[in-house]
Amino acid sequence: MKIVRKTIAGLPKIGITKSFCLVHPHIAAGVVVMASFIGMFLGPGMTNSYGIFEEEYENKYSSTNNTLASGKNSNTASGTLSPAIAIGAIHLATNYLFTTIAGALCERLGMGLTTFIGSLMVGSGHFLAGFCTEVWQLALTQGVLAGAGIGTIFIIVSTIPTSWFSNNQGFLIGIVHSGSGVGGLVLAPLTRYLINKYQLSGAVKILGIILAIGLALISLGMASKPDELVDREDMENIEIVSLSDNVSEHKASSLAKKRMSVRSFGVRNVHNTGGVLRSPEFWYLNVAVMLAEAAFYVVLFFLPVYAIGIGLTSEQGALIAGVANGATILGRITIGYIADLAGNINMFFITHLFVTVSCFFLWFPAKSFMVMMIFACTFGIFAGSLTPMVPLCSVTLFGQNGLANNVGLLGIGMVLTTSAAPVIARVFYEKIGQNGAGYGTVALFCGGTYLVATLSILALRLCVSRKPWVKI
């Protein structure tokens, strides 16, 4: 253990220095937010664009290729499940597994160095995928290696900005998380363009280089808020409350703590991982996030394939997927802003209620490009709010302290659901449906998953407070 500690201590420090943060806190905060936005753009934004690769791998590796070429319906083929879905499922599972590992790694290596390591994994995973000729090779490179890197990047850029700001955290996190929507909007058509121009192997190599360089650069803009700045804010709040409310110093300290969100312990006064795991609120949140996140990526992965299945072109399918990602930009910012006013858990419930309804009443009956576009917009706006809602709800329940660890704990459950859900959806798509009915079963599967997630959020809301108009 001593050797390990000495090795860690000898590693280079990457990111904004503590002295710069203390002297120029506002500039440091701005750089952290900008770097986090770019990290969302290149990391989760690439995952959100995986539907384009899913379409290509489906065409290349599916055992029904010969059937498709002869003009027969893929759902009536031999029934062998397409192996291409395993790549995306493994990518997501590894992604969420490493959110937990990276959360602990940050405590030892620092935000900057951990981000840099993640950038190397993402870039090399995609670049090496360009040399792969078998599904199992792609599962190890674009699945495991790239997924681990994106999970490492995600847990850092999704949580670090909240420590720098006491007010309007929902709006701030919405802006940062909108980066993944912008990434999906830009990277989905870019991926399609590169594939058409350089073929699949060349496109994934180029993307690997872009991702490695871009994510390595953002590691230079990572930094946690120094404790000295937090202590300074504590004293300023105490002085403000003392002067305005004319109360004792002890009372002022208590009131100041309530007014701050940086160090609050949330509605549940827990101080460690064990306390979080013992709280029923954590498990309600965990079930909701597990199911909603799995359904979210099933929709994004299947939109291009689904569009082709109802008679649209591959270009229209890519556009629909890009619009769904782009709509998350508007949703994450506006819903984050509204959450500051109405409460994080309240908005978490409302948005997923709308997503459930849209899956049943827009996606399931969709047979035209226009209806698919309307669904893509609706889905993107409301379902896209999930990723910023997770850290915001965690802050509401358990406070800012240990946020990365708490969000990482939620990632453990998502390993199972995000790996299983695409496979289950693919079974519905290929085996159950006949004469195109398989497309509808995917929509019903996602709608049912979102319904259970919404009920879990409702249980969480009632567990915290049964008063309907309370801001929570």
Tab-separated table of C-alpha atoms in Angstrom:
chain	number	residue	atom	x	y	z
A	1	MET	CA	0.000	0.000	0.000
A	2	LYS	CA	2.853	2.397	0.760
A	3	ILE	CA	4.306	1.768	-2.695
A	4	VAL	CA	0.930	2.485	-4.273
A	5	ARG	CA	0.544	5.718	-2.305
A	6	LYS	CA	4.040	6.858	-3.277
A	7	THR	CA	3.352	6.031	-6.927
A	8	ILE	CA	0.085	7.995	-6.864
A	9	ALA	CA	1.751	10.923	-5.114
A	10	GLY	CA	4.427	10.985	-7.817
A	11	LEU	CA	1.948	11.189	-10.681
A	12	PRO	CA	1.719	14.551	-12.484
A	13	LYS	CA	-1.086	16.928	-11.560
A	14	ILE	CA	-3.240	17.975	-14.487
A	15	GLY	CA	-5.791	20.771	-14.476
A	16	ILE	CA	-6.231	24.266	-13.071
A	17	THR	CA	-3.896	24.887	-10.159
A	18	LYS	CA	-5.230	25.592	-6.689
A	19	SER	CA	-3.400	28.925	-6.523
A	20	PHE	CA	-5.094	30.108	-9.727
A	21	CYS	CA	-8.498	29.053	-8.374
A	22	LEU	CA	-7.942	31.074	-5.189
A	23	VAL	CA	-6.779	34.191	-7.035
A	24	HIS	CA	-9.213	34.019	-9.990
A	25	PRO	CA	-12.198	31.966	-8.780
A	26	HIS	CA	-14.666	33.357	-11.340
A	27	ILE	CA	-12.373	32.620	-14.282
A	28	ALA	CA	-11.661	29.130	-12.928
A	29	ALA	CA	-15.383	28.451	-12.543
A	30	GLY	CA	-16.026	29.562	-16.130
A	31	VAL	CA	-13.235	27.354	-17.468
A	32	VAL	CA	-14.562	24.344	-15.526
A	33	VAL	CA	-18.069	24.839	-16.931
A	34	MET	CA	-16.774	25.262	-20.492
A	35	ALA	CA	-14.522	22.208	-20.221
A	36	SER	CA	-17.389	20.167	-18.764
A	37	PHE	CA	-19.669	21.200	-21.641
A	38	ILE	CA	-17.066	20.103	-24.204
A	39	GLY	CA	-16.561	16.854	-22.290
A	40	MET	CA	-20.311	16.192	-22.523
A	41	PHE	CA	-20.209	17.062	-26.228
A	42	LEU	CA	-17.440	14.595	-27.086
A	43	GLY	CA	-18.107	11.849	-24.518
A	44	PRO	CA	-21.819	11.131	-23.938
A	45	GLY	CA	-22.533	12.943	-27.225
A	46	MET	CA	-20.663	10.151	-29.005
A	47	THR	CA	-22.653	7.523	-27.118
A	48	ASN	CA	-25.881	9.282	-28.118
A	49	SER	CA	-24.793	8.928	-31.763
A	50	TYR	CA	-24.222	5.181	-31.532
A	51	GLY	CA	-27.445	4.503	-33.428
A	52	ILE	CA	-25.536	5.268	-36.643
A	53	PHE	CA	-22.986	2.564	-35.834
A	54	GLU	CA	-25.795	0.211	-34.812
A	55	GLU	CA	-27.286	0.549	-38.294
A	56	GLU	CA	-23.912	-0.145	-39.946
A	57	TYR	CA	-23.094	-3.131	-37.731
A	58	GLU	CA	-26.595	-4.476	-38.315
A	59	ASN	CA	-26.001	-4.420	-42.060
A	60	LYS	CA	-22.489	-5.850	-41.784
A	61	TYR	CA	-22.826	-8.595	-39.189
A	62	SER	CA	-26.490	-9.567	-39.056
A	63	SER	CA	-27.192	-13.119	-40.108
A	64	THR	CA	-30.222	-11.832	-42.006
A	65	ASN	CA	-28.183	-9.868	-44.550
A	66	ASN	CA	-28.855	-12.351	-47.305
A	67	THR	CA	-32.534	-12.281	-46.521
A	68	LEU	CA	-32.631	-8.504	-46.628
A	69	ALA	CA	-30.781	-8.497	-49.894
A	70	SER	CA	-33.392	-10.750	-51.409
A	71	GLY	CA	-36.158	-8.410	-50.306
A	72	LYS	CA	-37.642	-10.548	-47.530
A	73	ASN	CA	-38.717	-9.226	-44.150
A	74	SER	CA	-35.983	-9.502	-41.532
A	75	ASN	CA	-38.469	-10.438	-38.849
A	76	THR	CA	-39.327	-13.616	-40.665
A	77	ALA	CA	-35.738	-14.683	-41.167
A	78	SER	CA	-34.067	-17.532	-39.419
A	79	GLY	CA	-34.606	-15.818	-36.075
A	80	THR	CA	-30.976	-15.613	-35.013
A	81	LEU	CA	-30.466	-12.549	-32.849
A	82	SER	CA	-28.212	-9.940	-34.438
A	83	PRO	CA	-24.797	-9.932	-32.707
A	84	ALA	CA	-24.346	-6.228	-33.459
A	85	ILE	CA	-26.540	-5.237	-30.510
A	86	ALA	CA	-23.922	-6.699	-28.126
A	87	ILE	CA	-21.489	-3.896	-28.982
A	88	GLY	CA	-23.825	-1.144	-27.843
A	89	ALA	CA	-25.010	-3.100	-24.803
A	90	ILE	CA	-21.440	-3.728	-23.621
A	91	HIS	CA	-20.539	-0.089	-24.314
A	92	LEU	CA	-23.338	1.134	-22.050
A	93	ALA	CA	-22.708	-1.438	-19.322
A	94	THR	CA	-19.006	-0.588	-19.143
A	95	ASN	CA	-19.866	3.097	-19.280
A	96	TYR	CA	-21.951	2.928	-16.115
A	97	LEU	CA	-19.631	0.506	-14.353
A	98	PHE	CA	-16.796	2.986	-14.707
A	99	THR	CA	-18.843	5.882	-13.340
A	100	THR	CA	-18.524	4.112	-9.998
A	101	ILE	CA	-14.834	3.287	-10.425
A	102	ALA	CA	-13.936	6.763	-11.690
A	103	GLY	CA	-15.758	8.414	-8.780
A	104	ALA	CA	-13.355	6.706	-6.372
A	105	LEU	CA	-10.390	7.252	-8.700
A	106	CYS	CA	-10.917	11.029	-8.680
A	107	GLU	CA	-10.334	11.115	-4.938
A	108	ARG	CA	-6.841	9.683	-5.436
A	109	LEU	CA	-5.635	10.954	-8.802
A	110	GLY	CA	-7.502	14.244	-9.081
A	111	MET	CA	-10.060	15.385	-11.634
A	112	GLY	CA	-7.585	16.392	-14.334
A	113	LEU	CA	-5.482	13.231	-14.466
A	114	THR	CA	-8.575	11.006	-14.288
A	115	THR	CA	-10.086	12.917	-17.208
A	116	PHE	CA	-6.864	12.520	-19.191
A	117	ILE	CA	-6.875	8.762	-18.601
A	118	GLY	CA	-10.482	8.646	-19.776
A	119	SER	CA	-9.581	10.539	-22.946
A	120	LEU	CA	-6.935	7.943	-23.834
A	121	MET	CA	-9.438	5.113	-23.362
A	122	VAL	CA	-12.120	6.791	-25.494
A	123	GLY	CA	-9.753	7.684	-28.324
A	124	SER	CA	-7.914	4.366	-28.444
A	125	GLY	CA	-11.181	2.408	-28.166
A	126	HIS	CA	-12.600	4.038	-31.284
A	127	PHE	CA	-9.317	4.108	-33.206
A	128	LEU	CA	-8.648	0.406	-32.626
A	129	ALA	CA	-12.232	-0.396	-33.632
A	130	GLY	CA	-11.259	0.716	-37.133
A	131	PHE	CA	-9.009	-2.345	-37.420
A	132	CYS	CA	-11.583	-4.848	-36.142
A	133	THR	CA	-13.199	-7.444	-38.377
A	134	GLU	CA	-15.216	-9.437	-35.819
A	135	VAL	CA	-18.004	-8.530	-33.416
A	136	TRP	CA	-16.064	-9.701	-30.365
A	137	GLN	CA	-13.185	-7.382	-31.307
A	138	LEU	CA	-15.565	-4.422	-31.593
A	139	ALA	CA	-17.117	-5.393	-28.256
A	140	LEU	CA	-13.680	-5.123	-26.602
A	141	THR	CA	-12.647	-1.856	-28.302
A	142	GLN	CA	-15.693	0.301	-29.000
A	143	GLY	CA	-17.639	-1.560	-26.326
A	144	VAL	CA	-15.394	-2.032	-23.286
A	145	LEU	CA	-12.497	0.380	-23.825
A	146	ALA	CA	-14.422	3.341	-25.255
A	147	GLY	CA	-17.341	2.748	-22.872
A	148	ALA	CA	-15.013	2.778	-19.854
A	149	GLY	CA	-13.457	6.040	-21.023
A	150	ILE	CA	-16.792	7.773	-21.583
A	151	GLY	CA	-18.021	6.635	-18.164
A	152	THR	CA	-14.872	8.079	-16.604
A	153	ILE	CA	-15.364	11.394	-18.399
A	154	PHE	CA	-19.082	11.536	-17.600
A	155	ILE	CA	-18.888	11.203	-13.817
A	156	ILE	CA	-16.415	14.102	-13.676
A	157	VAL	CA	-17.990	16.598	-16.054
A	158	SER	CA	-21.533	15.895	-14.775
A	159	THR	CA	-20.777	16.609	-11.112
A	160	ILE	CA	-17.807	18.970	-10.819
A	161	PRO	CA	-19.578	22.196	-11.954
A	162	THR	CA	-22.136	22.099	-9.115
A	163	SER	CA	-19.411	22.596	-6.496
A	164	TRP	CA	-18.515	25.985	-8.000
A	165	PHE	CA	-21.979	27.557	-7.778
A	166	SER	CA	-24.409	27.947	-4.897
A	167	ASN	CA	-27.376	29.299	-6.874
A	168	ASN	CA	-29.155	28.291	-10.094
A	169	GLN	CA	-27.595	24.856	-10.089
A	170	GLY	CA	-30.388	23.420	-12.224
A	171	PHE	CA	-29.852	25.982	-14.978
A	172	LEU	CA	-26.077	25.508	-14.797
A	173	ILE	CA	-26.205	21.714	-14.909
A	174	GLY	CA	-28.752	21.942	-17.727
A	175	ILE	CA	-26.280	23.975	-19.792
A	176	VAL	CA	-23.440	21.543	-19.114
A	177	HIS	CA	-25.513	18.449	-19.852
A	178	SER	CA	-26.916	20.013	-23.011
A	179	GLY	CA	-23.428	19.389	-24.384
A	180	SER	CA	-24.316	15.724	-24.925
A	181	GLY	CA	-27.363	16.815	-26.927
A	182	VAL	CA	-25.265	19.176	-29.025
A	183	GLY	CA	-22.783	16.346	-29.454
A	184	GLY	CA	-25.475	13.976	-30.669
A	185	LEU	CA	-26.867	16.626	-33.019
A	186	VAL	CA	-23.433	17.253	-34.560
A	187	LEU	CA	-21.755	13.862	-34.262
A	188	ALA	CA	-24.625	11.748	-35.671
A	189	PRO	CA	-24.618	13.446	-39.098
A	190	LEU	CA	-20.814	13.805	-38.951
A	191	THR	CA	-20.493	10.051	-38.364
A	192	ARG	CA	-22.814	9.344	-41.291
A	193	TYR	CA	-20.793	11.716	-43.511
A	194	LEU	CA	-17.485	10.111	-42.536
A	195	ILE	CA	-18.852	6.608	-43.120
A	196	ASN	CA	-20.125	7.563	-46.573
A	197	LYS	CA	-16.795	9.197	-47.466
A	198	TYR	CA	-14.210	6.952	-45.785
A	199	GLN	CA	-16.219	3.780	-45.090
A	200	LEU	CA	-16.866	2.439	-41.605
A	201	SER	CA	-13.274	1.568	-40.654
A	202	GLY	CA	-11.872	4.914	-41.764
A	203	ALA	CA	-14.666	6.889	-40.081
A	204	VAL	CA	-14.198	5.285	-36.671
A	205	LYS	CA	-10.417	5.864	-36.814
A	206	ILE	CA	-10.907	9.564	-37.579
A	207	LEU	CA	-13.437	9.890	-34.755
A	208	GLY	CA	-10.999	8.188	-32.389
A	209	ILE	CA	-8.312	10.776	-33.123
A	210	ILE	CA	-10.761	13.669	-32.708
A	211	LEU	CA	-12.071	12.306	-29.405
A	212	ALA	CA	-8.611	11.606	-27.966
A	213	ILE	CA	-7.286	15.104	-28.696
A	214	GLY	CA	-10.442	16.951	-27.669
A	215	LEU	CA	-10.955	15.125	-24.373
A	216	ALA	CA	-7.250	15.324	-23.489
A	217	LEU	CA	-7.417	19.113	-23.856
A	218	ILE	CA	-10.405	19.477	-21.513
A	219	SER	CA	-8.465	17.698	-18.768
A	220	LEU	CA	-6.417	20.910	-18.497
A	221	GLY	CA	-9.584	22.765	-17.431
A	222	MET	CA	-10.631	20.450	-14.588
A	223	ALA	CA	-10.443	21.500	-10.933
A	224	SER	CA	-12.460	21.009	-7.762
A	225	LYS	CA	-13.428	24.068	-5.787
A	226	PRO	CA	-10.787	24.588	-3.055
A	227	ASP	CA	-11.974	24.286	0.533
A	228	GLU	CA	-10.640	27.789	1.208
A	229	LEU	CA	-13.186	29.244	-1.219
A	230	VAL	CA	-16.006	27.231	0.332
A	231	ASP	CA	-14.992	28.420	3.827
A	232	ARG	CA	-14.902	31.997	2.540
A	233	GLU	CA	-18.469	31.638	1.246
A	234	ASP	CA	-19.516	30.197	4.605
A	235	MET	CA	-18.281	33.293	6.414
A	236	GLU	CA	-19.832	35.651	3.870
A	237	ASN	CA	-23.218	33.954	4.267
A	238	ILE	CA	-22.971	34.134	8.045
A	239	GLU	CA	-22.181	37.860	7.884
A	240	ILE	CA	-25.036	38.533	5.439
A	241	VAL	CA	-27.573	36.670	7.570
A	242	SER	CA	-26.311	38.336	10.781
A	243	LEU	CA	-26.670	41.822	9.329
A	244	SER	CA	-30.014	41.228	7.618
A	245	ASP	CA	-31.802	39.162	10.271
A	246	ASN	CA	-30.201	40.621	13.419
A	247	VAL	CA	-29.695	37.232	15.092
A	248	SER	CA	-26.927	35.646	17.107
A	249	GLU	CA	-23.789	34.305	15.452
A	250	HIS	CA	-24.797	30.700	16.225
A	251	LYS	CA	-28.248	31.229	14.727
A	252	ALA	CA	-26.714	33.024	11.751
A	253	SER	CA	-24.437	30.087	11.079
A	254	SER	CA	-27.413	27.732	11.098
A	255	LEU	CA	-29.424	29.954	8.756
A	256	ALA	CA	-26.473	30.423	6.432
A	257	LYS	CA	-26.074	26.666	6.145
A	258	LYS	CA	-29.714	26.351	5.119
A	259	ARG	CA	-29.274	29.036	2.482
A	260	MET	CA	-26.245	27.382	0.928
A	261	SER	CA	-26.426	24.455	-1.466
A	262	VAL	CA	-22.668	23.895	-1.652
A	263	ARG	CA	-22.330	22.059	1.665
A	264	SER	CA	-25.900	21.190	2.558
A	265	PHE	CA	-26.685	17.593	3.458
A	266	GLY	CA	-29.987	17.670	1.576
A	267	VAL	CA	-33.377	16.596	2.907
A	268	ARG	CA	-31.787	13.421	4.326
A	269	ASN	CA	-29.012	14.189	6.794
A	270	VAL	CA	-26.619	11.388	5.841
A	271	HIS	CA	-22.851	11.719	6.004
A	272	ASN	CA	-21.499	8.527	4.438
A	273	THR	CA	-22.110	5.868	1.821
A	274	GLY	CA	-23.734	3.511	4.310
A	275	GLY	CA	-26.298	6.138	5.271
A	276	VAL	CA	-27.117	6.760	1.616
A	277	LEU	CA	-27.580	3.044	0.905
A	278	ARG	CA	-29.844	2.624	3.935
A	279	SER	CA	-32.220	5.399	2.885
A	280	PRO	CA	-35.383	4.371	0.981
A	281	GLU	CA	-35.086	7.521	-1.132
A	282	PHE	CA	-31.875	6.233	-2.669
A	283	TRP	CA	-33.534	3.013	-3.801
A	284	TYR	CA	-36.561	4.774	-5.285
A	285	LEU	CA	-34.176	7.055	-7.159
A	286	ASN	CA	-32.008	4.101	-8.141
A	287	VAL	CA	-34.900	2.134	-9.677
A	288	ALA	CA	-36.135	5.195	-11.577
A	289	VAL	CA	-32.695	6.044	-12.965
A	290	MET	CA	-31.875	2.422	-13.843
A	291	LEU	CA	-35.029	2.016	-15.925
A	292	ALA	CA	-35.212	5.502	-17.444
A	293	GLU	CA	-31.577	5.515	-18.538
A	294	ALA	CA	-31.908	2.078	-20.134
A	295	ALA	CA	-35.039	3.081	-22.045
A	296	PHE	CA	-33.425	6.367	-23.109
A	297	TYR	CA	-30.579	4.642	-24.916
A	298	VAL	CA	-32.842	1.983	-26.411
A	299	VAL	CA	-34.812	4.779	-28.074
A	300	LEU	CA	-31.672	6.541	-29.342
A	301	PHE	CA	-30.118	3.300	-30.595
A	302	PHE	CA	-33.255	2.144	-32.374
A	303	LEU	CA	-34.520	5.377	-33.919
A	304	PRO	CA	-32.448	5.074	-37.144
A	305	VAL	CA	-33.235	1.340	-37.530
A	306	TYR	CA	-36.875	1.920	-36.571
A	307	ALA	CA	-37.191	4.681	-39.194
A	308	ILE	CA	-35.882	2.366	-41.920
A	309	GLY	CA	-38.286	-0.333	-40.748
A	310	ILE	CA	-41.335	1.867	-41.385
A	311	GLY	CA	-40.116	2.746	-44.864
A	312	LEU	CA	-37.957	5.842	-44.346
A	313	THR	CA	-34.441	6.294	-45.738
A	314	SER	CA	-31.207	5.924	-43.757
A	315	GLU	CA	-30.626	9.683	-44.142
A	316	GLN	CA	-34.056	10.405	-42.646
A	317	GLY	CA	-33.286	7.979	-39.817
A	318	ALA	CA	-30.026	9.776	-39.073
A	319	LEU	CA	-31.850	13.115	-39.130
A	320	ILE	CA	-34.511	11.863	-36.700
A	321	ALA	CA	-31.806	10.615	-34.320
A	322	GLY	CA	-29.972	13.930	-34.655
A	323	VAL	CA	-33.145	15.929	-33.921
A	324	ALA	CA	-33.861	13.795	-30.838
A	325	ASN	CA	-30.366	14.569	-29.568
A	326	GLY	CA	-30.712	18.223	-30.509
A	327	ALA	CA	-34.017	18.554	-28.650
A	328	THR	CA	-32.253	17.508	-25.456
A	329	ILE	CA	-30.348	20.807	-25.654
A	330	LEU	CA	-33.532	22.837	-25.222
A	331	GLY	CA	-34.939	20.397	-22.688
A	332	ARG	CA	-31.938	20.265	-20.388
A	333	ILE	CA	-31.525	24.031	-20.211
A	334	THR	CA	-35.186	25.005	-19.859
A	335	ILE	CA	-36.129	22.154	-17.535
A	336	GLY	CA	-33.019	22.822	-15.454
A	337	TYR	CA	-34.111	26.442	-15.119
A	338	ILE	CA	-37.684	25.441	-14.197
A	339	ALA	CA	-36.319	22.918	-11.689
A	340	ASP	CA	-34.628	25.799	-9.824
A	341	LEU	CA	-38.105	27.290	-9.378
A	342	ALA	CA	-40.340	24.219	-8.989
A	343	GLY	CA	-37.972	21.698	-7.392
A	344	ASN	CA	-35.717	19.004	-8.834
A	345	ILE	CA	-37.740	15.935	-7.854
A	346	ASN	CA	-40.999	17.571	-8.944
A	347	MET	CA	-39.616	18.215	-12.427
A	348	PHE	CA	-38.096	14.745	-12.549
A	349	PHE	CA	-41.595	13.275	-12.161
A	350	ILE	CA	-43.340	15.649	-14.591
A	351	THR	CA	-40.823	15.184	-17.409
A	352	HIS	CA	-40.921	11.394	-17.277
A	353	LEU	CA	-44.696	11.369	-17.168
A	354	PHE	CA	-44.616	13.223	-20.511
A	355	VAL	CA	-42.028	10.774	-21.894
A	356	THR	CA	-44.220	7.798	-20.986
A	357	VAL	CA	-47.234	9.319	-22.722
A	358	SER	CA	-45.202	10.172	-25.852
A	359	CYS	CA	-43.928	6.594	-26.216
A	360	PHE	CA	-47.453	5.154	-26.126
A	361	PHE	CA	-49.311	7.788	-28.122
A	362	LEU	CA	-46.701	9.178	-30.535
A	363	TRP	CA	-43.991	6.591	-31.160
A	364	PHE	CA	-46.114	3.426	-31.155
A	365	PRO	CA	-48.561	4.569	-33.878
A	366	ALA	CA	-45.903	6.444	-35.906
A	367	LYS	CA	-45.814	5.456	-39.581
A	368	SER	CA	-44.590	8.681	-41.206
A	369	PHE	CA	-41.568	10.947	-41.150
A	370	MET	CA	-43.548	13.847	-39.658
A	371	VAL	CA	-44.892	11.856	-36.694
A	372	MET	CA	-41.416	10.448	-36.025
A	373	MET	CA	-40.005	13.979	-36.024
A	374	ILE	CA	-42.677	15.137	-33.556
A	375	PHE	CA	-41.856	12.200	-31.300
A	376	ALA	CA	-38.122	12.868	-31.597
A	377	CYS	CA	-38.642	16.487	-30.484
A	378	THR	CA	-40.956	15.552	-27.601
A	379	PHE	CA	-38.747	12.707	-26.451
A	380	GLY	CA	-35.567	14.773	-26.644
A	381	ILE	CA	-36.997	17.674	-24.652
A	382	PHE	CA	-38.395	15.637	-21.767
A	383	ALA	CA	-36.306	12.436	-21.673
A	384	GLY	CA	-33.083	14.373	-22.195
A	385	SER	CA	-33.548	15.997	-18.798
A	386	LEU	CA	-32.662	12.687	-17.110
A	387	THR	CA	-28.887	13.164	-16.992
A	388	PRO	CA	-28.953	16.612	-15.331
A	389	MET	CA	-31.789	15.522	-13.022
A	390	VAL	CA	-29.723	12.677	-11.555
A	391	PRO	CA	-27.028	14.842	-9.862
A	392	LEU	CA	-29.612	17.533	-9.030
A	393	CYS	CA	-31.916	15.051	-7.281
A	394	SER	CA	-28.910	13.564	-5.501
A	395	VAL	CA	-27.965	17.031	-4.228
A	396	THR	CA	-31.570	17.592	-3.099
A	397	LEU	CA	-31.651	14.308	-1.206
A	398	PHE	CA	-28.106	13.912	0.110
A	399	GLY	CA	-26.296	17.217	-0.474
A	400	GLN	CA	-23.212	18.276	-2.398
A	401	ASN	CA	-20.787	16.347	-0.186
A	402	GLY	CA	-19.882	13.040	-1.826
A	403	LEU	CA	-21.899	13.845	-4.955
A	404	ALA	CA	-19.603	12.001	-7.391
A	405	ASN	CA	-19.656	8.925	-5.160
A	406	ASN	CA	-23.456	9.019	-4.765
A	407	VAL	CA	-24.031	9.353	-8.502
A	408	GLY	CA	-21.495	6.576	-9.031
A	409	LEU	CA	-23.534	4.304	-6.751
A	410	LEU	CA	-26.505	4.808	-9.058
A	411	GLY	CA	-24.307	3.698	-11.945
A	412	ILE	CA	-23.929	0.196	-10.483
A	413	GLY	CA	-27.577	-0.641	-11.107
A	414	MET	CA	-27.478	0.856	-14.577
A	415	VAL	CA	-24.795	-1.657	-15.606
A	416	LEU	CA	-27.433	-4.398	-15.597
A	417	THR	CA	-30.365	-2.515	-17.105
A	418	THR	CA	-28.478	-0.696	-19.862
A	419	SER	CA	-26.851	-3.936	-21.003
A	420	ALA	CA	-30.035	-5.998	-20.852
A	421	ALA	CA	-32.551	-3.491	-22.251
A	422	PRO	CA	-31.096	-3.200	-25.793
A	423	VAL	CA	-30.930	-6.992	-26.055
A	424	ILE	CA	-34.531	-7.382	-24.879
A	425	ALA	CA	-35.646	-4.681	-27.306
A	426	ARG	CA	-33.777	-6.434	-30.116
A	427	VAL	CA	-35.607	-9.682	-29.277
A	428	PHE	CA	-38.915	-7.858	-29.590
A	429	TYR	CA	-37.726	-6.255	-32.801
A	430	GLU	CA	-36.489	-9.429	-34.516
A	431	LYS	CA	-38.371	-12.379	-33.064
A	432	ILE	CA	-41.748	-11.355	-31.678
A	433	GLY	CA	-43.003	-8.953	-34.333
A	434	GLN	CA	-44.342	-10.227	-37.636
A	435	ASN	CA	-44.817	-8.137	-40.785
A	436	GLY	CA	-43.447	-4.989	-39.188
A	437	ALA	CA	-45.105	-5.469	-35.782
A	438	GLY	CA	-41.679	-5.769	-34.197
A	439	TYR	CA	-41.208	-2.028	-34.503
A	440	GLY	CA	-44.297	-1.392	-32.399
A	441	THR	CA	-43.225	-3.832	-29.694
A	442	VAL	CA	-40.008	-1.838	-29.176
A	443	ALA	CA	-42.079	1.312	-28.612
A	444	LEU	CA	-44.343	-0.498	-26.148
A	445	PHE	CA	-41.337	-1.952	-24.322
A	446	CYS	CA	-39.808	1.517	-23.885
A	447	GLY	CA	-43.150	3.013	-22.864
A	448	GLY	CA	-43.673	0.319	-20.235
A	449	THR	CA	-40.156	0.793	-18.891
A	450	TYR	CA	-40.689	4.541	-18.602
A	451	LEU	CA	-44.035	3.935	-16.883
A	452	VAL	CA	-42.423	1.876	-14.104
A	453	ALA	CA	-39.653	4.500	-13.776
A	454	THR	CA	-42.265	7.260	-13.455
A	455	LEU	CA	-44.095	5.348	-10.720
A	456	SER	CA	-40.807	4.969	-8.832
A	457	ILE	CA	-40.232	8.737	-9.067
A	458	LEU	CA	-43.747	9.281	-7.712
A	459	ALA	CA	-42.952	6.992	-4.785
A	460	LEU	CA	-39.759	8.972	-4.165
A	461	ARG	CA	-41.689	12.241	-4.192
A	462	LEU	CA	-44.272	10.909	-1.731
A	463	CYS	CA	-41.536	9.495	0.482
A	464	VAL	CA	-39.944	12.933	0.806
A	465	SER	CA	-43.212	14.835	1.198
A	466	ARG	CA	-46.885	14.097	0.617
A	467	LYS	CA	-47.710	17.784	0.201
A	468	PRO	CA	-48.277	18.271	-3.551
A	469	TRP	CA	-47.242	21.934	-3.780
A	470	VAL	CA	-43.996	21.719	-1.782
A	471	LYS	CA	-40.856	22.613	-3.761
A	472	ILE	CA	-38.627	19.537	-3.642
